[in-house]
Amino acid sequence: MNLGPGSFIRRWFDPECGAADRLIPRWIFLRALGLIYFSAFFSLVFQIRGLIGAQGILPSNEYLEAVARQFGVARFWFAPTLLWFSTGPHMLSAICWVGMIASLLVVCNVWPRATLFICLVCFLSFVSAAQDFSGYQSDGMLLEAGFISLFFAPRGFLPGLGRAHPPSRASLFLLQWEWFRIYFESGMVKLASGDSEWRNFTAMDEYYQNGPLPTWIGWYVQHLPHWFHAFATGATLGLELGLVFMLFLPRRWRIACFFIVTAWQVPVILTANYTFLNYLVLVLGFLLLDDRFLLRIMPGRWRAYITPTPIPIPPPGVPAEKNVESQDSDSSLAPRKSLRPLQALRLSLTSVILIWIFYATTVQMIWIISPRLPLPTSPIAALDPFRIANRYGLFAMMTRGRWEIEFQGSNDGQTWVAYPFRYKPQDPSQRPRIYAPYQPRFDWNLWFASLGSWRENMIVPSTEERLLAGSPDVLALFAGNPFPQAPPQQVRAVLWQYWFTTLEEKRATGMWWKRKLIGLYAPVLERLPDGKLGIVQYPEPLPPRE
């Protein structure tokens, strides 16, 4: 038995020594990852021009010009995007359509490594130039999973289950590691934040109402008694800080963990619109399973088409799990032919990259607990522009209320007409809907903007400017245009506070929401006779919101 460094590297990074009992989970995960990529590109194709087009809210051409002035040649590393070639509307659309086609090829298991690479490049090209519209943890989760999957996916044009190229143990572990960190780091930031709502078990009392895009199911769950929400709060902390450690326990514990966290994700998906985030976390959980378990629960007619590496029947008196693990260990340490120079180089590069990602992600997790721990930061900073080694932490602080920004136009400064939104709450009589995994980035960003000031969220005055100019790309982000003949003379953004109605109010009025006007959120802008824009009124200081 050779336990030297070379054997260790081959065991963890060489597919020839890979996890041959994880072919079916890999197949399921990669097909689901293709669908998640498709949902991301599909939502972008309708929004990308309004978000970062030349006539959009945050034009990518202006941003990239500023990056080029500041960083020079290093701009290509700081902002890794295909939009350096062109930021025109055809290029923006091409990124989305090429990404959609590649993602469907991933779903169909056609040349998975190449098509996953195309998906990664196209999505990274958007994220690197989208500025405020790509500051979501879900984007980092997808990029990290997508990058590691380049090493996880089988080789070949039509690889099937990829029996000749099982997943390397390192790539499998890093995807499981991402799954673990999403949960565990979210639990750690809840404790580190000092938010009293988590300590007092009241964090879920208004969670369904105050999230970015509530659903109608969340409306009903909101009205359950306090003990239910207190239990959900405690269960969330228990799952994130304790139960996910079952990943590191023997096989039966991992399988049990899969069923618990999957059952947990389903109601989260139904009660909140967190885009593709929860779908990605859910499918990452499938990597806790193995072929033997999935074959056991799979319909008999499917098994005829799936022939992974056979799992031997253990001798009498030997537990099946111990037999499989023993055989797996022996096979990984068995003598193998020496590597050719090109294979050795590829294995070395793979080892360096995956160890680099593990270091960067581990250090960032440690810093949640000990932020002053003196560990090298250069390896982490170098990966930052690519968003492939991230720190996560969901709901560290719970919002104490729900505020909504509304854009209004007027031709006389007296009568104001609202621009209708497609997805976010506005009309109190409209039922909250379920959109996920579709990601309406404009509506989503306005929820974050409502928690701060307009000076910190320039997407709001920028949207006002585009509405005064009648930008068709920005108008397409709304459900309709209340000024179809010509843009209004003035545009303003006002702030409302929203609450779910009570069960009694809902039965009496049919309203899902009630709301109260707080005041002006951003400066009122108007079109001057010379075509320039002027400021009519600045907003008064608004009450604190968190």
XYZ file of C-alpha atoms in Angstrom:
546
model
C 0.000 0.000 0.000
C 1.552 3.275 -1.164
C 0.630 6.251 1.031
C 3.069 8.757 -0.452
C 2.187 12.226 -1.808
C 1.775 10.911 -5.340
C -0.720 8.306 -4.200
C -2.639 10.922 -2.216
C -2.876 13.246 -5.216
C -4.025 10.480 -7.534
C -6.586 9.241 -5.035
C -8.177 12.666 -4.675
C -7.676 14.320 -8.050
C -7.338 11.570 -10.663
C -10.673 10.366 -12.131
C -9.111 6.925 -12.599
C -9.155 6.672 -8.814
C -12.471 8.509 -8.586
C -15.731 7.797 -6.798
C -17.100 5.052 -9.049
C -20.183 4.677 -6.831
C -21.433 8.243 -7.484
C -22.248 8.037 -11.198
C -26.032 8.371 -10.862
C -25.912 11.294 -8.371
C -23.471 13.020 -10.717
C -25.779 12.442 -13.693
C -28.770 13.865 -11.774
C -26.830 16.849 -10.480
C -25.416 17.864 -13.855
C -28.811 17.638 -15.575
C -30.302 19.812 -12.812
C -27.382 22.240 -13.032
C -28.101 22.649 -16.745
C -31.722 23.493 -15.946
C -30.621 26.060 -13.351
C -28.265 27.657 -15.848
C -31.133 27.742 -18.343
C -33.405 29.506 -15.855
C -30.683 32.110 -15.214
C -30.148 32.842 -18.920
C -33.865 32.676 -19.714
C -34.638 35.380 -17.153
C -31.759 37.516 -18.451
C -32.833 37.485 -22.086
C -35.867 39.624 -21.179
C -34.001 41.976 -18.858
C -30.370 42.352 -19.847
C -30.818 45.362 -22.163
C -32.846 47.245 -19.584
C -30.344 46.421 -16.861
C -26.935 46.988 -18.483
C -27.605 47.975 -22.107
C -26.508 51.317 -23.539
C -29.966 52.742 -22.712
C -30.319 50.667 -19.569
C -30.189 51.553 -15.902
C -26.486 50.765 -15.366
C -24.862 50.743 -18.825
C -22.086 48.179 -19.009
C -20.139 50.215 -21.568
C -19.733 53.113 -19.130
C -18.725 50.740 -16.342
C -16.128 48.920 -18.438
C -14.675 52.216 -19.654
C -14.187 53.275 -16.030
C -12.589 49.907 -15.205
C -10.215 50.255 -18.175
C -9.145 53.742 -17.077
C -8.420 52.584 -13.549
C -6.818 49.177 -14.095
C -5.296 49.276 -17.574
C -4.249 45.840 -18.778
C -5.358 44.287 -15.474
C -8.939 45.125 -16.426
C -9.335 41.720 -18.061
C -8.680 40.016 -14.731
C -10.676 42.483 -12.645
C -13.710 42.198 -14.948
C -13.537 38.860 -16.812
C -16.255 39.320 -19.423
C -16.835 38.856 -23.135
C -18.351 42.324 -23.153
C -14.857 43.730 -23.605
C -15.327 42.831 -27.273
C -18.669 44.625 -27.534
C -21.421 45.920 -25.249
C -23.969 46.346 -28.019
C -27.474 44.867 -27.876
C -26.562 41.960 -30.163
C -23.693 40.928 -27.892
C -25.906 41.128 -24.813
C -28.538 38.973 -26.468
C -25.913 36.539 -27.782
C -24.599 35.888 -24.258
C -28.089 34.908 -23.150
C -29.008 32.801 -26.182
C -25.671 30.994 -26.370
C -25.935 30.327 -22.646
C -29.451 28.934 -23.038
C -28.411 26.627 -25.886
C -25.355 25.417 -23.978
C -27.415 24.801 -20.840
C -29.896 22.677 -22.804
C -26.972 20.664 -24.168
C -25.851 20.117 -20.572
C -29.341 18.846 -19.780
C -29.115 16.485 -22.782
C -25.661 15.314 -21.621
C -23.963 16.441 -24.827
C -20.236 17.169 -24.365
C -20.873 18.228 -20.743
C -17.440 19.671 -19.972
C -17.438 21.939 -23.021
C -21.056 23.057 -22.646
C -20.591 23.694 -18.917
C -17.579 25.841 -19.770
C -19.681 27.864 -22.235
C -22.377 28.348 -19.587
C -19.767 29.488 -17.081
C -18.171 31.981 -19.477
C -21.510 33.465 -20.556
C -22.856 33.811 -17.025
C -19.576 35.208 -15.712
C -19.591 37.707 -18.580
C -22.896 39.098 -17.343
C -22.044 38.993 -13.637
C -18.713 40.783 -14.163
C -20.376 43.732 -15.930
C -23.752 43.893 -14.150
C -22.543 45.906 -11.140
C -25.378 46.204 -8.597
C -27.492 43.735 -10.538
C -25.127 40.849 -9.779
C -24.401 41.346 -6.106
C -26.399 38.308 -5.027
C -25.070 35.278 -3.206
C -27.012 33.057 -5.613
C -24.811 34.245 -8.500
C -21.679 33.244 -6.598
C -23.207 29.880 -5.690
C -23.929 29.108 -9.341
C -20.502 30.238 -10.540
C -18.743 28.203 -7.856
C -20.774 25.072 -8.567
C -20.402 25.604 -12.314
C -16.636 25.954 -12.118
C -16.099 22.889 -9.918
C -18.400 20.924 -12.220
C -15.850 21.364 -15.021
C -13.711 18.879 -13.075
C -16.692 16.844 -11.867
C -18.337 16.188 -15.240
C -17.336 13.173 -17.361
C -15.247 13.554 -20.482
C -16.496 12.788 -23.957
C -19.144 13.954 -26.406
C -21.926 11.575 -25.310
C -20.549 10.159 -22.059
C -23.740 8.639 -20.649
C -23.056 7.875 -17.000
C -19.347 8.361 -17.610
C -18.328 4.948 -16.283
C -14.873 5.314 -17.846
C -14.360 8.661 -16.067
C -15.890 8.630 -12.579
C -15.882 11.933 -10.682
C -12.681 12.792 -8.897
C -12.992 12.702 -5.139
C -11.776 16.273 -4.785
C -14.407 17.719 -7.129
C -17.134 15.684 -5.436
C -15.989 16.866 -2.025
C -15.794 20.531 -3.070
C -19.379 20.458 -4.315
C -20.439 18.822 -1.038
C -18.292 21.418 0.728
C -20.174 24.211 -1.027
C -23.471 22.654 0.068
C -22.206 22.438 3.648
C -20.892 25.998 3.686
C -24.125 27.516 2.371
C -25.912 26.126 5.402
C -23.231 26.330 8.065
C -21.979 29.808 7.221
C -25.581 31.051 7.164
C -25.959 29.732 10.694
C -22.682 31.274 11.842
C -23.506 34.759 10.536
C -26.839 34.640 12.354
C -25.001 34.166 15.626
C -22.173 36.552 14.765
C -24.582 39.351 13.798
C -26.022 39.608 17.290
C -29.515 40.062 15.866
C -31.925 39.800 18.794
C -34.617 38.238 16.622
C -32.611 35.038 16.276
C -31.826 34.954 20.007
C -35.466 35.595 20.928
C -36.858 33.105 18.382
C -38.900 35.816 16.647
C -36.949 35.874 13.380
C -39.662 34.042 11.440
C -42.634 35.983 12.813
C -42.688 38.387 9.832
C -40.165 36.654 7.580
C -42.732 35.671 4.939
C -44.001 39.236 4.640
C -40.682 41.071 4.645
C -38.659 39.001 2.168
C -37.792 40.288 -1.316
C -40.689 38.705 -3.245
C -43.303 36.977 -1.055
C -45.659 34.265 -2.331
C -49.344 33.634 -1.665
C -48.418 30.471 0.248
C -46.170 32.579 2.458
C -49.150 34.856 3.142
C -51.051 31.946 4.714
C -48.010 30.612 6.595
C -47.451 34.099 8.046
C -50.776 33.784 9.873
C -49.860 30.597 11.716
C -49.403 30.980 15.497
C -46.182 32.233 17.070
C -45.184 28.809 18.374
C -44.906 27.587 14.778
C -42.609 30.473 13.808
C -40.528 29.993 16.983
C -40.152 26.310 16.122
C -39.140 27.214 12.542
C -36.525 29.614 13.916
C -35.037 26.979 16.197
C -35.165 24.331 13.480
C -33.352 26.664 11.062
C -30.520 27.207 13.525
C -30.387 23.522 14.377
C -30.203 22.484 10.741
C -27.597 25.075 9.756
C -25.337 24.718 12.775
C -25.721 21.042 13.595
C -27.537 18.727 11.274
C -25.429 19.520 8.192
C -22.425 17.930 9.928
C -24.041 14.616 9.039
C -22.241 15.103 5.717
C -19.057 13.906 7.439
C -20.680 10.876 9.065
C -21.070 7.373 7.584
C -23.268 6.644 4.599
C -26.600 6.049 6.360
C -26.327 9.368 8.166
C -25.682 11.189 4.881
C -28.732 9.608 3.294
C -30.883 10.596 6.272
C -29.478 14.121 6.042
C -30.456 14.300 2.384
C -34.106 13.577 3.147
C -34.228 16.093 5.984
C -32.696 18.998 4.064
C -34.688 18.205 0.904
C -37.910 18.242 2.882
C -36.744 21.551 4.372
C -36.056 23.209 1.016
C -39.482 22.465 -0.471
C -41.479 24.781 1.827
C -38.765 27.443 1.508
C -39.233 27.373 -2.267
C -43.013 27.585 -1.931
C -43.074 30.444 0.590
C -40.453 32.770 -0.938
C -39.070 33.656 -4.373
C -35.314 33.250 -3.950
C -34.728 32.751 -7.672
C -32.654 29.625 -8.377
C -30.844 29.701 -5.028
C -32.880 27.042 -3.238
C -33.065 24.853 -6.322
C -29.267 24.829 -6.495
C -28.934 24.026 -2.801
C -31.495 21.260 -3.201
C -29.725 19.563 -6.129
C -26.334 19.864 -4.425
C -27.888 17.692 -1.728
C -28.213 14.806 -4.202
C -24.445 14.433 -3.973
C -24.930 13.004 -0.488
C -26.430 9.895 -2.113
C -24.750 7.015 -3.951
C -25.584 4.607 -6.763
C -26.536 1.717 -4.507
C -29.222 3.711 -2.729
C -30.641 5.251 -5.910
C -30.767 1.895 -7.708
C -32.680 0.473 -4.790
C -35.453 3.092 -5.003
C -35.433 3.434 -8.790
C -38.307 1.937 -10.857
C -37.319 -1.433 -12.282
C -37.726 -0.411 -15.934
C -35.179 2.401 -15.449
C -32.518 0.067 -14.122
C -32.250 -1.648 -17.505
C -30.867 1.588 -18.946
C -28.512 2.336 -16.073
C -25.552 0.104 -15.444
C -23.094 1.796 -13.113
C -20.172 -0.033 -11.590
C -21.717 -3.085 -9.918
C -21.700 -3.100 -6.145
C -20.632 -6.537 -4.880
C -22.780 -8.475 -2.457
C -21.012 -8.612 0.904
C -20.086 -11.938 2.481
C -22.348 -13.223 5.249
C -21.864 -11.330 8.475
C -20.188 -8.296 6.834
C -22.292 -5.086 6.737
C -22.930 -3.909 3.185
C -21.734 -0.403 3.922
C -18.430 -1.566 5.379
C -17.862 -3.881 2.426
C -18.411 -1.123 -0.109
C -16.199 1.362 1.710
C -13.443 -1.218 2.080
C -13.541 -2.131 -1.599
C -13.600 1.537 -2.570
C -10.544 2.233 -0.428
C -8.636 -0.735 -1.769
C -9.362 0.151 -5.385
C -8.224 3.728 -4.890
C -4.890 2.616 -3.496
C -4.297 -0.178 -5.989
C -1.178 0.085 -8.167
C -1.882 1.822 -11.465
C 0.112 2.496 -14.567
C 2.368 5.533 -14.484
C 1.108 8.799 -15.894
C 2.257 10.196 -19.205
C 3.794 13.709 -19.053
C 0.656 15.424 -20.335
C -1.524 13.508 -17.876
C 0.821 14.396 -15.040
C 0.699 18.083 -15.986
C -3.080 18.048 -16.168
C -3.330 16.292 -12.818
C -0.940 18.819 -11.263
C -2.917 21.802 -12.551
C -6.179 20.254 -11.385
C -4.705 19.642 -7.934
C -3.438 23.218 -7.599
C -6.752 24.770 -8.714
C -8.991 22.661 -6.487
C -6.711 23.012 -3.442
C -6.674 26.765 -4.090
C -10.474 26.873 -4.028
C -10.584 24.798 -0.856
C -8.101 27.127 0.853
C -9.958 30.282 -0.187
C -13.337 28.998 0.934
C -12.044 27.559 4.205
C -10.230 30.732 5.219
C -13.303 32.844 4.531
C -15.367 30.537 6.709
C -12.799 30.757 9.517
C -12.860 34.552 9.295
C -16.547 34.572 10.217
C -15.483 33.348 13.660
C -12.024 34.945 13.864
C -11.917 37.889 11.454
C -8.489 39.024 12.683
C -6.747 35.698 12.186
C -3.615 36.504 10.129
C -3.927 34.194 7.126
C -2.643 34.915 3.590
C -5.211 36.934 1.650
C -3.624 37.082 -1.803
C -4.963 33.690 -2.955
C -8.461 34.785 -1.973
C -8.242 38.226 -3.578
C -6.984 36.729 -6.828
C -10.145 34.635 -7.179
C -12.575 37.396 -6.174
C -13.352 38.643 -9.706
C -14.387 35.136 -10.775
C -16.776 34.496 -7.863
C -15.770 30.806 -7.691
C -14.650 30.718 -4.035
C -17.178 32.574 -1.933
C -18.319 33.199 1.596
C -22.027 32.768 2.187
C -24.374 33.854 4.911
C -28.115 34.208 4.439
C -30.364 36.288 6.714
C -27.740 37.403 9.193
C -30.065 40.290 10.071
C -33.818 40.078 9.688
C -35.634 43.082 8.231
C -38.179 44.600 10.627
C -40.597 45.838 7.984
C -41.451 45.878 4.309
C -40.927 48.975 2.192
C -41.535 49.353 -1.522
C -40.254 51.951 -3.965
C -42.756 53.059 -6.615
C -41.992 55.137 -9.719
C -44.590 57.680 -10.740
C -44.873 60.062 -13.677
C -46.746 63.335 -14.140
C -47.265 65.958 -16.828
C -48.354 68.728 -14.482
C -46.638 67.953 -11.175
C -50.027 67.428 -9.510
C -51.516 64.217 -10.865
C -49.148 61.255 -10.536
C -49.545 57.891 -12.247
C -47.620 54.829 -11.110
C -45.540 52.620 -13.384
C -46.803 49.061 -12.769
C -44.253 46.441 -11.747
C -44.174 42.937 -13.110
C -43.253 41.018 -9.982
C -42.872 42.982 -6.772
C -45.836 43.925 -4.544
C -47.679 47.063 -5.621
C -51.441 46.661 -6.035
C -52.809 45.654 -2.587
C -55.480 43.512 -4.236
C -53.005 41.484 -6.308
C -52.130 38.047 -4.977
C -48.403 37.451 -4.420
C -47.205 34.947 -7.001
C -44.505 32.288 -7.322
C -41.817 33.129 -9.893
C -38.718 31.197 -8.831
C -36.425 30.076 -10.321
C -37.061 33.076 -12.608
C -35.006 36.018 -11.338
C -36.434 39.539 -11.835
C -33.271 41.425 -10.993
C -34.764 44.912 -11.267
C -37.600 44.180 -8.840
C -35.212 42.310 -6.556
C -32.755 45.206 -6.385
C -35.481 47.680 -5.537
C -36.237 45.691 -2.392
C -32.626 46.146 -1.263
C -32.705 49.811 -2.272
C -35.794 50.417 -0.121
C -33.740 49.579 2.976
C -31.224 52.367 2.306
C -31.060 55.852 0.819
C -31.164 56.859 -2.833
C -27.571 58.093 -2.630
C -26.490 54.528 -1.863
C -28.668 53.074 -4.610
C -28.102 54.972 -7.825
C -30.295 52.552 -9.762
C -33.283 54.598 -8.548
C -32.348 58.062 -9.938
C -30.919 56.322 -12.995
C -34.291 54.646 -13.587
C -35.997 58.030 -13.249
C -33.699 59.429 -15.941
C -34.447 56.535 -18.298
C -38.189 56.893 -17.783
C -38.000 60.593 -18.620
C -36.127 59.637 -21.791
C -38.711 56.977 -22.625
C -36.096 54.202 -22.873
C -37.909 51.185 -24.363
C -35.421 48.786 -22.759
C -36.111 50.112 -19.261
C -39.855 50.358 -19.891
C -39.778 46.646 -20.768
C -38.808 45.935 -17.157
C -42.236 47.212 -16.098
C -45.603 45.555 -16.671
C -46.828 48.519 -18.710
C -46.247 52.108 -19.769
C -48.804 54.593 -18.382
C -47.502 57.223 -20.822
C -47.648 55.477 -24.211
C -47.769 58.648 -26.314
C -44.752 60.452 -24.861
C -42.625 60.329 -21.682
C -43.969 62.364 -18.748
C -42.595 65.774 -17.857
C -41.664 64.663 -14.335
C -40.789 61.385 -12.653
C -40.464 60.668 -8.967
C -39.845 57.663 -6.690
C -41.929 57.372 -3.536
C -41.657 54.953 -0.636
C -44.528 52.885 0.779
C -44.661 50.593 3.772
C -46.525 47.332 3.228
C -48.079 44.762 5.542
C -49.944 41.538 4.947
C -53.622 41.963 5.699
C -55.083 39.870 8.505
C -57.308 36.899 7.819
C -60.330 38.993 8.804
C -59.306 41.898 6.522
C -58.727 39.484 3.661
C -62.186 37.953 4.025
C -63.849 41.392 4.297
C -62.011 43.260 1.527
C -60.261 40.645 -0.614
C -56.999 42.572 -0.164
C -53.713 40.737 0.287
C -51.811 43.856 1.332
C -52.341 47.131 3.147
C -49.949 50.015 2.666
C -49.046 53.489 3.880
C -47.244 56.254 1.980
C -44.000 57.174 3.771
C -42.789 59.961 1.502
C -40.500 60.897 -1.337
C -37.565 58.479 -1.737
C -35.392 60.154 -4.399
C -35.213 63.569 -6.099
C -38.076 64.492 -8.416
C -36.669 64.917 -11.932
C -38.126 66.816 -14.877
C -37.357 67.369 -18.537
C -36.321 70.934 -19.287
C -37.159 72.722 -22.583
C -33.588 72.225 -23.813
C -33.885 68.449 -23.293
C -31.715 68.372 -20.205
C -32.866 67.080 -16.828
C -33.480 69.197 -13.761
C -34.211 68.506 -10.116
C -37.579 69.767 -8.908
C -37.419 68.605 -5.308
C -35.109 66.724 -2.986
C -36.580 64.193 -0.534
C -36.841 64.902 3.162
C -34.929 62.535 5.485
C -36.857 59.282 5.809
C -37.346 57.327 9.051
C -34.743 54.615 9.693
C -35.369 51.246 8.052
C -33.549 47.951 8.581
